[in-house]
Amino acid sequence: MHAAELTIPAPAQPRRTTKTAAIAIAVTAVLLALAGTVALAANALRDGNGYFNWPTKTFTSSGYAIAMKNVDISHAPTWAFADAGLNSVRIKAQSDRPLFIGIARSADLDRYLRGTAYDEVSGLTYHPFQVDYDHTLGHAPSRAPVDESFWIKSTSDTGSLALAWKPRPGNWRAVLMNADGSQGITAKLQLGVRTSILWWAGAALLGLAVVAAVGATIFRRSARVA
């Protein structure tokens, strides 16, 4: 008498799990590829000098200066100032009066503006445009900004002018004034940044998409074999 041979089918659960993993990884690959493509395509928004620009808007003050808030990048990572980081910031201004744009160490600018009537930008949105100021009461500055020597970078001219500056570790502030230090400022300003981070991010995302696509293929093949 012969014993009956019994065939036990392979469990289906591991195969379903492998197929699910393959689908999930494939979807991830598609999302990474889309994000990478968008990041690279966004570089088309640069101007001829490689800057991403905010819209040009009018800033006004009844005081003697319009100052930006303190920016402390003393402890920023090294890559932030490398080619893949923030390469340059630019301020463009236009007015009928001679203007002055300056960037200085926060302590130096605070000392210069001490006791001076000026406005500090405390909030800024572009859609819709709205700028909020913190107003400080005071008198005229003791000297015109063009006569000071503490500026890290500055420019002054009538009509249109631009100041481009490569950030470095430190505690910084920017200011807009009339070149002669007189009261009442009205100017059209455009802020811009130049950075290669979107190139690097786009390339990295596309690279991860390729890796994920390879992984999805491996899982699909494993599911067929199982």
mmCIF file with all atom_site columns, C-alpha atoms in Angstrom:
data_model
loop_
_atom_site.group_PDB
_atom_site.id
_atom_site.type_symbol
_atom_site.label_atom_id
_atom_site.label_alt_id
_atom_site.label_comp_id
_atom_site.label_asym_id
_atom_site.label_entity_id
_atom_site.label_seq_id
_atom_site.pdbx_PDB_ins_code
_atom_site.Cartn_x
_atom_site.Cartn_y
_atom_site.Cartn_z
_atom_site.occupancy
_atom_site.B_iso_or_equiv
_atom_site.pdbx_formal_charge
_atom_site.auth_seq_id
_atom_site.auth_comp_id
_atom_site.auth_asym_id
_atom_site.auth_atom_id
_atom_site.pdbx_PDB_model_num
ATOM 1   C CA . MET A 1 1   ? 0.000  0.000   0.000   1.00 0.00 ? 1   MET A CA 1
ATOM 2   C CA . HIS A 1 2   ? 1.475  3.317   -1.033  1.00 0.00 ? 2   HIS A CA 1
ATOM 3   C CA . ALA A 1 3   ? 1.165  6.485   1.031   1.00 0.00 ? 3   ALA A CA 1
ATOM 4   C CA . ALA A 1 4   ? -0.615 9.300   -0.763  1.00 0.00 ? 4   ALA A CA 1
ATOM 5   C CA . GLU A 1 5   ? 1.693  12.124  -1.837  1.00 0.00 ? 5   GLU A CA 1
ATOM 6   C CA . LEU A 1 6   ? 0.570  15.500  -0.546  1.00 0.00 ? 6   LEU A CA 1
ATOM 7   C CA . THR A 1 7   ? 1.674  18.752  -2.210  1.00 0.00 ? 7   THR A CA 1
ATOM 8   C CA . ILE A 1 8   ? 1.610  21.821  0.068   1.00 0.00 ? 8   ILE A CA 1
ATOM 9   C CA . PRO A 1 9   ? 1.292  25.134  -1.840  1.00 0.00 ? 9   PRO A CA 1
ATOM 10  C CA . ALA A 1 10  ? 3.774  27.894  -1.029  1.00 0.00 ? 10  ALA A CA 1
ATOM 11  C CA . PRO A 1 11  ? 2.352  30.558  1.263   1.00 0.00 ? 11  PRO A CA 1
ATOM 12  C CA . ALA A 1 12  ? 0.936  33.529  -0.641  1.00 0.00 ? 12  ALA A CA 1
ATOM 13  C CA . GLN A 1 13  ? 1.588  36.096  2.072   1.00 0.00 ? 13  GLN A CA 1
ATOM 14  C CA . PRO A 1 14  ? 5.327  36.714  1.340   1.00 0.00 ? 14  PRO A CA 1
ATOM 15  C CA . ARG A 1 15  ? 4.543  37.114  -2.362  1.00 0.00 ? 15  ARG A CA 1
ATOM 16  C CA . ARG A 1 16  ? 1.820  39.675  -1.678  1.00 0.00 ? 16  ARG A CA 1
ATOM 17  C CA . THR A 1 17  ? 4.132  41.553  0.691   1.00 0.00 ? 17  THR A CA 1
ATOM 18  C CA . THR A 1 18  ? 6.877  41.679  -1.945  1.00 0.00 ? 18  THR A CA 1
ATOM 19  C CA . LYS A 1 19  ? 4.453  42.964  -4.605  1.00 0.00 ? 19  LYS A CA 1
ATOM 20  C CA . THR A 1 20  ? 3.156  45.633  -2.217  1.00 0.00 ? 20  THR A CA 1
ATOM 21  C CA . ALA A 1 21  ? 6.704  46.730  -1.452  1.00 0.00 ? 21  ALA A CA 1
ATOM 22  C CA . ALA A 1 22  ? 7.494  46.894  -5.185  1.00 0.00 ? 22  ALA A CA 1
ATOM 23  C CA . ILE A 1 23  ? 4.463  49.131  -5.824  1.00 0.00 ? 23  ILE A CA 1
ATOM 24  C CA . ALA A 1 24  ? 5.295  51.397  -2.894  1.00 0.00 ? 24  ALA A CA 1
ATOM 25  C CA . ILE A 1 25  ? 8.900  51.800  -4.040  1.00 0.00 ? 25  ILE A CA 1
ATOM 26  C CA . ALA A 1 26  ? 7.801  52.438  -7.633  1.00 0.00 ? 26  ALA A CA 1
ATOM 27  C CA . VAL A 1 27  ? 5.418  55.198  -6.471  1.00 0.00 ? 27  VAL A CA 1
ATOM 28  C CA . THR A 1 28  ? 8.247  56.684  -4.405  1.00 0.00 ? 28  THR A CA 1
ATOM 29  C CA . ALA A 1 29  ? 10.489 56.634  -7.490  1.00 0.00 ? 29  ALA A CA 1
ATOM 30  C CA . VAL A 1 30  ? 7.884  58.529  -9.503  1.00 0.00 ? 30  VAL A CA 1
ATOM 31  C CA . LEU A 1 31  ? 7.421  61.145  -6.764  1.00 0.00 ? 31  LEU A CA 1
ATOM 32  C CA . LEU A 1 32  ? 11.188 61.620  -6.429  1.00 0.00 ? 32  LEU A CA 1
ATOM 33  C CA . ALA A 1 33  ? 11.536 61.998  -10.188 1.00 0.00 ? 33  ALA A CA 1
ATOM 34  C CA . LEU A 1 34  ? 8.747  64.596  -10.284 1.00 0.00 ? 34  LEU A CA 1
ATOM 35  C CA . ALA A 1 35  ? 10.269 66.558  -7.389  1.00 0.00 ? 35  ALA A CA 1
ATOM 36  C CA . GLY A 1 36  ? 13.703 66.457  -9.007  1.00 0.00 ? 36  GLY A CA 1
ATOM 37  C CA . THR A 1 37  ? 12.315 67.632  -12.341 1.00 0.00 ? 37  THR A CA 1
ATOM 38  C CA . VAL A 1 38  ? 10.465 70.522  -10.674 1.00 0.00 ? 38  VAL A CA 1
ATOM 39  C CA . ALA A 1 39  ? 13.612 71.554  -8.794  1.00 0.00 ? 39  ALA A CA 1
ATOM 40  C CA . LEU A 1 40  ? 15.675 71.607  -11.982 1.00 0.00 ? 40  LEU A CA 1
ATOM 41  C CA . ALA A 1 41  ? 12.931 73.347  -13.977 1.00 0.00 ? 41  ALA A CA 1
ATOM 42  C CA . ALA A 1 42  ? 12.674 76.072  -11.317 1.00 0.00 ? 42  ALA A CA 1
ATOM 43  C CA . ASN A 1 43  ? 16.106 77.280  -12.389 1.00 0.00 ? 43  ASN A CA 1
ATOM 44  C CA . ALA A 1 44  ? 14.417 78.731  -15.465 1.00 0.00 ? 44  ALA A CA 1
ATOM 45  C CA . LEU A 1 45  ? 13.059 81.442  -13.129 1.00 0.00 ? 45  LEU A CA 1
ATOM 46  C CA . ARG A 1 46  ? 16.535 82.938  -12.747 1.00 0.00 ? 46  ARG A CA 1
ATOM 47  C CA . ASP A 1 47  ? 17.327 86.269  -14.367 1.00 0.00 ? 47  ASP A CA 1
ATOM 48  C CA . GLY A 1 48  ? 20.262 86.845  -16.693 1.00 0.00 ? 48  GLY A CA 1
ATOM 49  C CA . ASN A 1 49  ? 22.663 87.081  -13.740 1.00 0.00 ? 49  ASN A CA 1
ATOM 50  C CA . GLY A 1 50  ? 21.442 83.889  -12.115 1.00 0.00 ? 50  GLY A CA 1
ATOM 51  C CA . TYR A 1 51  ? 19.265 85.462  -9.405  1.00 0.00 ? 51  TYR A CA 1
ATOM 52  C CA . PHE A 1 52  ? 15.871 84.372  -8.158  1.00 0.00 ? 52  PHE A CA 1
ATOM 53  C CA . ASN A 1 53  ? 13.974 87.620  -7.573  1.00 0.00 ? 53  ASN A CA 1
ATOM 54  C CA . TRP A 1 54  ? 11.055 88.718  -5.466  1.00 0.00 ? 54  TRP A CA 1
ATOM 55  C CA . PRO A 1 55  ? 8.643  91.244  -7.059  1.00 0.00 ? 55  PRO A CA 1
ATOM 56  C CA . THR A 1 56  ? 9.674  94.904  -7.133  1.00 0.00 ? 56  THR A CA 1
ATOM 57  C CA . LYS A 1 57  ? 7.681  96.840  -4.524  1.00 0.00 ? 57  LYS A CA 1
ATOM 58  C CA . THR A 1 58  ? 7.687  100.338 -3.030  1.00 0.00 ? 58  THR A CA 1
ATOM 59  C CA . PHE A 1 59  ? 9.038  100.836 0.481   1.00 0.00 ? 59  PHE A CA 1
ATOM 60  C CA . THR A 1 60  ? 8.539  104.119 2.334   1.00 0.00 ? 60  THR A CA 1
ATOM 61  C CA . SER A 1 61  ? 9.570  105.657 5.615   1.00 0.00 ? 61  SER A CA 1
ATOM 62  C CA . SER A 1 62  ? 9.077  109.040 7.229   1.00 0.00 ? 62  SER A CA 1
ATOM 63  C CA . GLY A 1 63  ? 12.304 108.484 9.160   1.00 0.00 ? 63  GLY A CA 1
ATOM 64  C CA . TYR A 1 64  ? 15.948 108.560 8.164   1.00 0.00 ? 64  TYR A CA 1
ATOM 65  C CA . ALA A 1 65  ? 16.458 104.876 7.375   1.00 0.00 ? 65  ALA A CA 1
ATOM 66  C CA . ILE A 1 66  ? 14.712 101.620 6.507   1.00 0.00 ? 66  ILE A CA 1
ATOM 67  C CA . ALA A 1 67  ? 16.575 98.821  8.258   1.00 0.00 ? 67  ALA A CA 1
ATOM 68  C CA . MET A 1 68  ? 16.198 95.078  7.858   1.00 0.00 ? 68  MET A CA 1
ATOM 69  C CA . LYS A 1 69  ? 16.078 92.823  10.883  1.00 0.00 ? 69  LYS A CA 1
ATOM 70  C CA . ASN A 1 70  ? 19.235 91.310  12.248  1.00 0.00 ? 70  ASN A CA 1
ATOM 71  C CA . VAL A 1 71  ? 20.345 88.125  10.459  1.00 0.00 ? 71  VAL A CA 1
ATOM 72  C CA . ASP A 1 72  ? 22.553 85.883  12.579  1.00 0.00 ? 72  ASP A CA 1
ATOM 73  C CA . ILE A 1 73  ? 24.394 83.276  10.492  1.00 0.00 ? 73  ILE A CA 1
ATOM 74  C CA . SER A 1 74  ? 27.349 82.925  12.838  1.00 0.00 ? 74  SER A CA 1
ATOM 75  C CA . HIS A 1 75  ? 26.735 79.208  13.280  1.00 0.00 ? 75  HIS A CA 1
ATOM 76  C CA . ALA A 1 76  ? 25.520 78.353  9.778   1.00 0.00 ? 76  ALA A CA 1
ATOM 77  C CA . PRO A 1 77  ? 27.055 75.134  8.345   1.00 0.00 ? 77  PRO A CA 1
ATOM 78  C CA . THR A 1 78  ? 30.012 75.459  6.001   1.00 0.00 ? 78  THR A CA 1
ATOM 79  C CA . TRP A 1 79  ? 28.050 74.180  2.986   1.00 0.00 ? 79  TRP A CA 1
ATOM 80  C CA . ALA A 1 80  ? 25.671 77.152  3.319   1.00 0.00 ? 80  ALA A CA 1
ATOM 81  C CA . PHE A 1 81  ? 28.433 79.409  1.989   1.00 0.00 ? 81  PHE A CA 1
ATOM 82  C CA . ALA A 1 82  ? 29.844 76.983  -0.589  1.00 0.00 ? 82  ALA A CA 1
ATOM 83  C CA . ASP A 1 83  ? 28.847 76.699  -4.247  1.00 0.00 ? 83  ASP A CA 1
ATOM 84  C CA . ALA A 1 84  ? 25.853 74.553  -3.293  1.00 0.00 ? 84  ALA A CA 1
ATOM 85  C CA . GLY A 1 85  ? 24.626 77.088  -0.746  1.00 0.00 ? 85  GLY A CA 1
ATOM 86  C CA . LEU A 1 86  ? 23.688 80.760  -0.821  1.00 0.00 ? 86  LEU A CA 1
ATOM 87  C CA . ASN A 1 87  ? 26.111 82.240  -3.316  1.00 0.00 ? 87  ASN A CA 1
ATOM 88  C CA . SER A 1 88  ? 24.950 85.855  -3.245  1.00 0.00 ? 88  SER A CA 1
ATOM 89  C CA . VAL A 1 89  ? 22.157 88.169  -2.126  1.00 0.00 ? 89  VAL A CA 1
ATOM 90  C CA . ARG A 1 90  ? 21.240 91.302  -4.045  1.00 0.00 ? 90  ARG A CA 1
ATOM 91  C CA . ILE A 1 91  ? 19.258 94.440  -3.275  1.00 0.00 ? 91  ILE A CA 1
ATOM 92  C CA . LYS A 1 92  ? 18.165 96.611  -6.191  1.00 0.00 ? 92  LYS A CA 1
ATOM 93  C CA . ALA A 1 93  ? 16.668 100.047 -5.581  1.00 0.00 ? 93  ALA A CA 1
ATOM 94  C CA . GLN A 1 94  ? 15.201 102.824 -7.682  1.00 0.00 ? 94  GLN A CA 1
ATOM 95  C CA . SER A 1 95  ? 14.348 106.381 -6.655  1.00 0.00 ? 95  SER A CA 1
ATOM 96  C CA . ASP A 1 96  ? 14.384 109.956 -7.912  1.00 0.00 ? 96  ASP A CA 1
ATOM 97  C CA . ARG A 1 97  ? 16.729 110.877 -5.053  1.00 0.00 ? 97  ARG A CA 1
ATOM 98  C CA . PRO A 1 98  ? 20.303 109.691 -4.426  1.00 0.00 ? 98  PRO A CA 1
ATOM 99  C CA . LEU A 1 99  ? 20.051 106.509 -2.369  1.00 0.00 ? 99  LEU A CA 1
ATOM 100 C CA . PHE A 1 100 ? 22.415 104.552 -0.182  1.00 0.00 ? 100 PHE A CA 1
ATOM 101 C CA . ILE A 1 101 ? 22.339 100.791 0.466   1.00 0.00 ? 101 ILE A CA 1
ATOM 102 C CA . GLY A 1 102 ? 24.653 99.341  3.075   1.00 0.00 ? 102 GLY A CA 1
ATOM 103 C CA . ILE A 1 103 ? 25.358 96.045  4.817   1.00 0.00 ? 103 ILE A CA 1
ATOM 104 C CA . ALA A 1 104 ? 27.160 96.104  8.142   1.00 0.00 ? 104 ALA A CA 1
ATOM 105 C CA . ARG A 1 105 ? 27.739 94.086  11.253  1.00 0.00 ? 105 ARG A CA 1
ATOM 106 C CA . SER A 1 106 ? 24.654 94.390  13.419  1.00 0.00 ? 106 SER A CA 1
ATOM 107 C CA . ALA A 1 107 ? 26.559 95.983  16.304  1.00 0.00 ? 107 ALA A CA 1
ATOM 108 C CA . ASP A 1 108 ? 28.008 98.683  14.017  1.00 0.00 ? 108 ASP A CA 1
ATOM 109 C CA . LEU A 1 109 ? 24.665 99.544  12.411  1.00 0.00 ? 109 LEU A CA 1
ATOM 110 C CA . ASP A 1 110 ? 22.854 99.512  15.749  1.00 0.00 ? 110 ASP A CA 1
ATOM 111 C CA . ARG A 1 111 ? 25.428 101.957 17.078  1.00 0.00 ? 111 ARG A CA 1
ATOM 112 C CA . TYR A 1 112 ? 25.035 104.220 14.029  1.00 0.00 ? 112 TYR A CA 1
ATOM 113 C CA . LEU A 1 113 ? 21.225 104.229 14.247  1.00 0.00 ? 113 LEU A CA 1
ATOM 114 C CA . ARG A 1 114 ? 21.084 104.695 18.023  1.00 0.00 ? 114 ARG A CA 1
ATOM 115 C CA . GLY A 1 115 ? 18.955 107.750 18.762  1.00 0.00 ? 115 GLY A CA 1
ATOM 116 C CA . THR A 1 116 ? 17.937 108.068 15.087  1.00 0.00 ? 116 THR A CA 1
ATOM 117 C CA . ALA A 1 117 ? 14.353 108.045 13.823  1.00 0.00 ? 117 ALA A CA 1
ATOM 118 C CA . TYR A 1 118 ? 14.022 105.028 11.514  1.00 0.00 ? 118 TYR A CA 1
ATOM 119 C CA . ASP A 1 119 ? 11.800 102.121 10.513  1.00 0.00 ? 119 ASP A CA 1
ATOM 120 C CA . GLU A 1 120 ? 12.726 98.467  10.859  1.00 0.00 ? 120 GLU A CA 1
ATOM 121 C CA . VAL A 1 121 ? 10.994 95.933  8.615   1.00 0.00 ? 121 VAL A CA 1
ATOM 122 C CA . SER A 1 122 ? 9.221  93.570  11.021  1.00 0.00 ? 122 SER A CA 1
ATOM 123 C CA . GLY A 1 123 ? 7.043  91.697  8.529   1.00 0.00 ? 123 GLY A CA 1
ATOM 124 C CA . LEU A 1 124 ? 7.002  91.255  4.769   1.00 0.00 ? 124 LEU A CA 1
ATOM 125 C CA . THR A 1 125 ? 4.638  89.374  2.451   1.00 0.00 ? 125 THR A CA 1
ATOM 126 C CA . TYR A 1 126 ? 4.288  89.628  -1.314  1.00 0.00 ? 126 TYR A CA 1
ATOM 127 C CA . HIS A 1 127 ? 0.970  87.924  -2.124  1.00 0.00 ? 127 HIS A CA 1
ATOM 128 C CA . PRO A 1 128 ? -0.650 90.299  -1.372  1.00 0.00 ? 128 PRO A CA 1
ATOM 129 C CA . PHE A 1 129 ? 2.142  92.772  -0.739  1.00 0.00 ? 129 PHE A CA 1
ATOM 130 C CA . GLN A 1 130 ? 2.321  94.095  2.788   1.00 0.00 ? 130 GLN A CA 1
ATOM 131 C CA . VAL A 1 131 ? 5.246  95.445  4.766   1.00 0.00 ? 131 VAL A CA 1
ATOM 132 C CA . ASP A 1 132 ? 5.090  96.090  8.506   1.00 0.00 ? 132 ASP A CA 1
ATOM 133 C CA . TYR A 1 133 ? 7.467  98.422  10.295  1.00 0.00 ? 133 TYR A CA 1
ATOM 134 C CA . ASP A 1 134 ? 8.622  98.944  13.858  1.00 0.00 ? 134 ASP A CA 1
ATOM 135 C CA . HIS A 1 135 ? 9.167  102.703 14.150  1.00 0.00 ? 135 HIS A CA 1
ATOM 136 C CA . THR A 1 136 ? 11.846 104.134 16.407  1.00 0.00 ? 136 THR A CA 1
ATOM 137 C CA . LEU A 1 137 ? 11.611 107.802 17.395  1.00 0.00 ? 137 LEU A CA 1
ATOM 138 C CA . GLY A 1 138 ? 14.666 109.987 17.356  1.00 0.00 ? 138 GLY A CA 1
ATOM 139 C CA . HIS A 1 139 ? 16.647 112.607 15.491  1.00 0.00 ? 139 HIS A CA 1
ATOM 140 C CA . ALA A 1 140 ? 18.767 112.759 12.335  1.00 0.00 ? 140 ALA A CA 1
ATOM 141 C CA . PRO A 1 141 ? 21.952 110.677 12.150  1.00 0.00 ? 141 PRO A CA 1
ATOM 142 C CA . SER A 1 142 ? 25.094 112.497 13.171  1.00 0.00 ? 142 SER A CA 1
ATOM 143 C CA . ARG A 1 143 ? 26.754 111.742 9.824   1.00 0.00 ? 143 ARG A CA 1
ATOM 144 C CA . ALA A 1 144 ? 25.517 110.809 6.357   1.00 0.00 ? 144 ALA A CA 1
ATOM 145 C CA . PRO A 1 145 ? 25.888 107.097 5.623   1.00 0.00 ? 145 PRO A CA 1
ATOM 146 C CA . VAL A 1 146 ? 28.306 107.730 2.757   1.00 0.00 ? 146 VAL A CA 1
ATOM 147 C CA . ASP A 1 147 ? 30.706 109.329 5.257   1.00 0.00 ? 147 ASP A CA 1
ATOM 148 C CA . GLU A 1 148 ? 30.920 106.219 7.452   1.00 0.00 ? 148 GLU A CA 1
ATOM 149 C CA . SER A 1 149 ? 33.575 103.537 7.033   1.00 0.00 ? 149 SER A CA 1
ATOM 150 C CA . PHE A 1 150 ? 32.143 100.555 8.949   1.00 0.00 ? 150 PHE A CA 1
ATOM 151 C CA . TRP A 1 151 ? 30.149 99.179  6.010   1.00 0.00 ? 151 TRP A CA 1
ATOM 152 C CA . ILE A 1 152 ? 31.062 95.689  4.860   1.00 0.00 ? 152 ILE A CA 1
ATOM 153 C CA . LYS A 1 153 ? 29.489 96.448  1.470   1.00 0.00 ? 153 LYS A CA 1
ATOM 154 C CA . SER A 1 154 ? 27.724 99.587  0.277   1.00 0.00 ? 154 SER A CA 1
ATOM 155 C CA . THR A 1 155 ? 26.691 101.523 -2.799  1.00 0.00 ? 155 THR A CA 1
ATOM 156 C CA . SER A 1 156 ? 25.210 104.929 -3.519  1.00 0.00 ? 156 SER A CA 1
ATOM 157 C CA . ASP A 1 157 ? 23.777 106.476 -6.662  1.00 0.00 ? 157 ASP A CA 1
ATOM 158 C CA . THR A 1 158 ? 20.878 108.343 -8.202  1.00 0.00 ? 158 THR A CA 1
ATOM 159 C CA . GLY A 1 159 ? 18.192 106.499 -10.141 1.00 0.00 ? 159 GLY A CA 1
ATOM 160 C CA . SER A 1 160 ? 18.802 102.739 -10.163 1.00 0.00 ? 160 SER A CA 1
ATOM 161 C CA . LEU A 1 161 ? 21.433 100.977 -8.091  1.00 0.00 ? 161 LEU A CA 1
ATOM 162 C CA . ALA A 1 162 ? 22.182 97.452  -6.940  1.00 0.00 ? 162 ALA A CA 1
ATOM 163 C CA . LEU A 1 163 ? 24.231 95.902  -4.182  1.00 0.00 ? 163 LEU A CA 1
ATOM 164 C CA . ALA A 1 164 ? 25.318 92.258  -4.381  1.00 0.00 ? 164 ALA A CA 1
ATOM 165 C CA . TRP A 1 165 ? 26.964 90.585  -1.404  1.00 0.00 ? 165 TRP A CA 1
ATOM 166 C CA . LYS A 1 166 ? 28.276 87.094  -0.737  1.00 0.00 ? 166 LYS A CA 1
ATOM 167 C CA . PRO A 1 167 ? 27.181 86.096  2.791   1.00 0.00 ? 167 PRO A CA 1
ATOM 168 C CA . ARG A 1 168 ? 29.678 84.824  5.299   1.00 0.00 ? 168 ARG A CA 1
ATOM 169 C CA . PRO A 1 169 ? 29.423 83.838  8.969   1.00 0.00 ? 169 PRO A CA 1
ATOM 170 C CA . GLY A 1 170 ? 28.466 86.730  11.204  1.00 0.00 ? 170 GLY A CA 1
ATOM 171 C CA . ASN A 1 171 ? 25.657 88.897  12.498  1.00 0.00 ? 171 ASN A CA 1
ATOM 172 C CA . TRP A 1 172 ? 24.452 91.256  9.767   1.00 0.00 ? 172 TRP A CA 1
ATOM 173 C CA . ARG A 1 173 ? 21.941 93.995  8.978   1.00 0.00 ? 173 ARG A CA 1
ATOM 174 C CA . ALA A 1 174 ? 21.101 95.884  5.784   1.00 0.00 ? 174 ALA A CA 1
ATOM 175 C CA . VAL A 1 175 ? 19.830 99.445  5.569   1.00 0.00 ? 175 VAL A CA 1
ATOM 176 C CA . LEU A 1 176 ? 18.384 101.793 2.951   1.00 0.00 ? 176 LEU A CA 1
ATOM 177 C CA . MET A 1 177 ? 18.840 105.549 3.364   1.00 0.00 ? 177 MET A CA 1
ATOM 178 C CA . ASN A 1 178 ? 19.035 108.745 1.390   1.00 0.00 ? 178 ASN A CA 1
ATOM 179 C CA . ALA A 1 179 ? 22.675 109.262 0.470   1.00 0.00 ? 179 ALA A CA 1
ATOM 180 C CA . ASP A 1 180 ? 22.826 112.586 2.306   1.00 0.00 ? 180 ASP A CA 1
ATOM 181 C CA . GLY A 1 181 ? 21.144 111.160 5.410   1.00 0.00 ? 181 GLY A CA 1
ATOM 182 C CA . SER A 1 182 ? 18.030 113.302 4.950   1.00 0.00 ? 182 SER A CA 1
ATOM 183 C CA . GLN A 1 183 ? 14.561 112.400 6.199   1.00 0.00 ? 183 GLN A CA 1
ATOM 184 C CA . GLY A 1 184 ? 11.833 110.680 4.182   1.00 0.00 ? 184 GLY A CA 1
ATOM 185 C CA . ILE A 1 185 ? 12.589 107.657 2.008   1.00 0.00 ? 185 ILE A CA 1
ATOM 186 C CA . THR A 1 186 ? 10.608 106.265 -0.910  1.00 0.00 ? 186 THR A CA 1
ATOM 187 C CA . ALA A 1 187 ? 12.150 103.647 -3.163  1.00 0.00 ? 187 ALA A CA 1
ATOM 188 C CA . LYS A 1 188 ? 11.236 100.652 -5.262  1.00 0.00 ? 188 LYS A CA 1
ATOM 189 C CA . LEU A 1 189 ? 13.098 97.621  -3.964  1.00 0.00 ? 189 LEU A CA 1
ATOM 190 C CA . GLN A 1 190 ? 13.745 94.185  -5.381  1.00 0.00 ? 190 GLN A CA 1
ATOM 191 C CA . LEU A 1 191 ? 15.384 91.433  -3.341  1.00 0.00 ? 191 LEU A CA 1
ATOM 192 C CA . GLY A 1 192 ? 17.151 88.536  -5.027  1.00 0.00 ? 192 GLY A CA 1
ATOM 193 C CA . VAL A 1 193 ? 19.255 85.485  -4.163  1.00 0.00 ? 193 VAL A CA 1
ATOM 194 C CA . ARG A 1 194 ? 21.638 83.408  -6.223  1.00 0.00 ? 194 ARG A CA 1
ATOM 195 C CA . THR A 1 195 ? 22.034 79.798  -5.195  1.00 0.00 ? 195 THR A CA 1
ATOM 196 C CA . SER A 1 196 ? 22.858 76.464  -6.808  1.00 0.00 ? 196 SER A CA 1
ATOM 197 C CA . ILE A 1 197 ? 20.941 74.453  -4.243  1.00 0.00 ? 197 ILE A CA 1
ATOM 198 C CA . LEU A 1 198 ? 18.122 73.669  -6.694  1.00 0.00 ? 198 LEU A CA 1
ATOM 199 C CA . TRP A 1 199 ? 20.597 72.150  -9.144  1.00 0.00 ? 199 TRP A CA 1
ATOM 200 C CA . TRP A 1 200 ? 22.051 69.954  -6.414  1.00 0.00 ? 200 TRP A CA 1
ATOM 201 C CA . ALA A 1 201 ? 18.654 69.091  -4.950  1.00 0.00 ? 201 ALA A CA 1
ATOM 202 C CA . GLY A 1 202 ? 17.219 68.244  -8.377  1.00 0.00 ? 202 GLY A CA 1
ATOM 203 C CA . ALA A 1 203 ? 20.168 66.035  -9.273  1.00 0.00 ? 203 ALA A CA 1
ATOM 204 C CA . ALA A 1 204 ? 20.040 64.286  -5.890  1.00 0.00 ? 204 ALA A CA 1
ATOM 205 C CA . LEU A 1 205 ? 16.307 63.645  -6.153  1.00 0.00 ? 205 LEU A CA 1
ATOM 206 C CA . LEU A 1 206 ? 16.644 62.230  -9.658  1.00 0.00 ? 206 LEU A CA 1
ATOM 207 C CA . GLY A 1 207 ? 19.497 60.026  -8.465  1.00 0.00 ? 207 GLY A CA 1
ATOM 208 C CA . LEU A 1 208 ? 17.336 58.709  -5.618  1.00 0.00 ? 208 LEU A CA 1
ATOM 209 C CA . ALA A 1 209 ? 14.521 58.146  -8.120  1.00 0.00 ? 209 ALA A CA 1
ATOM 210 C CA . VAL A 1 210 ? 16.806 55.909  -10.208 1.00 0.00 ? 210 VAL A CA 1
ATOM 211 C CA . VAL A 1 211 ? 17.834 53.947  -7.103  1.00 0.00 ? 211 VAL A CA 1
ATOM 212 C CA . ALA A 1 212 ? 14.189 53.543  -6.065  1.00 0.00 ? 212 ALA A CA 1
ATOM 213 C CA . ALA A 1 213 ? 13.226 52.415  -9.576  1.00 0.00 ? 213 ALA A CA 1
ATOM 214 C CA . VAL A 1 214 ? 15.955 49.753  -9.511  1.00 0.00 ? 214 VAL A CA 1
ATOM 215 C CA . GLY A 1 215 ? 14.736 48.625  -6.107  1.00 0.00 ? 215 GLY A CA 1
ATOM 216 C CA . ALA A 1 216 ? 11.148 48.382  -7.359  1.00 0.00 ? 216 ALA A CA 1
ATOM 217 C CA . THR A 1 217 ? 12.299 46.247  -10.301 1.00 0.00 ? 217 THR A CA 1
ATOM 218 C CA . ILE A 1 218 ? 14.167 43.879  -7.978  1.00 0.00 ? 218 ILE A CA 1
ATOM 219 C CA . PHE A 1 219 ? 11.112 43.487  -5.749  1.00 0.00 ? 219 PHE A CA 1
ATOM 220 C CA . ARG A 1 220 ? 8.839  42.841  -8.735  1.00 0.00 ? 220 ARG A CA 1
ATOM 221 C CA . ARG A 1 221 ? 11.133 40.092  -9.999  1.00 0.00 ? 221 ARG A CA 1
ATOM 222 C CA . SER A 1 222 ? 11.304 38.578  -6.526  1.00 0.00 ? 222 SER A CA 1
ATOM 223 C CA . ALA A 1 223 ? 7.516  38.552  -6.354  1.00 0.00 ? 223 ALA A CA 1
ATOM 224 C CA . ARG A 1 224 ? 7.303  36.640  -9.638  1.00 0.00 ? 224 ARG A CA 1
ATOM 225 C CA . VAL A 1 225 ? 9.813  34.058  -8.507  1.00 0.00 ? 225 VAL A CA 1
ATOM 226 C CA . ALA A 1 226 ? 8.162  33.561  -5.110  1.00 0.00 ? 226 ALA A CA 1
#
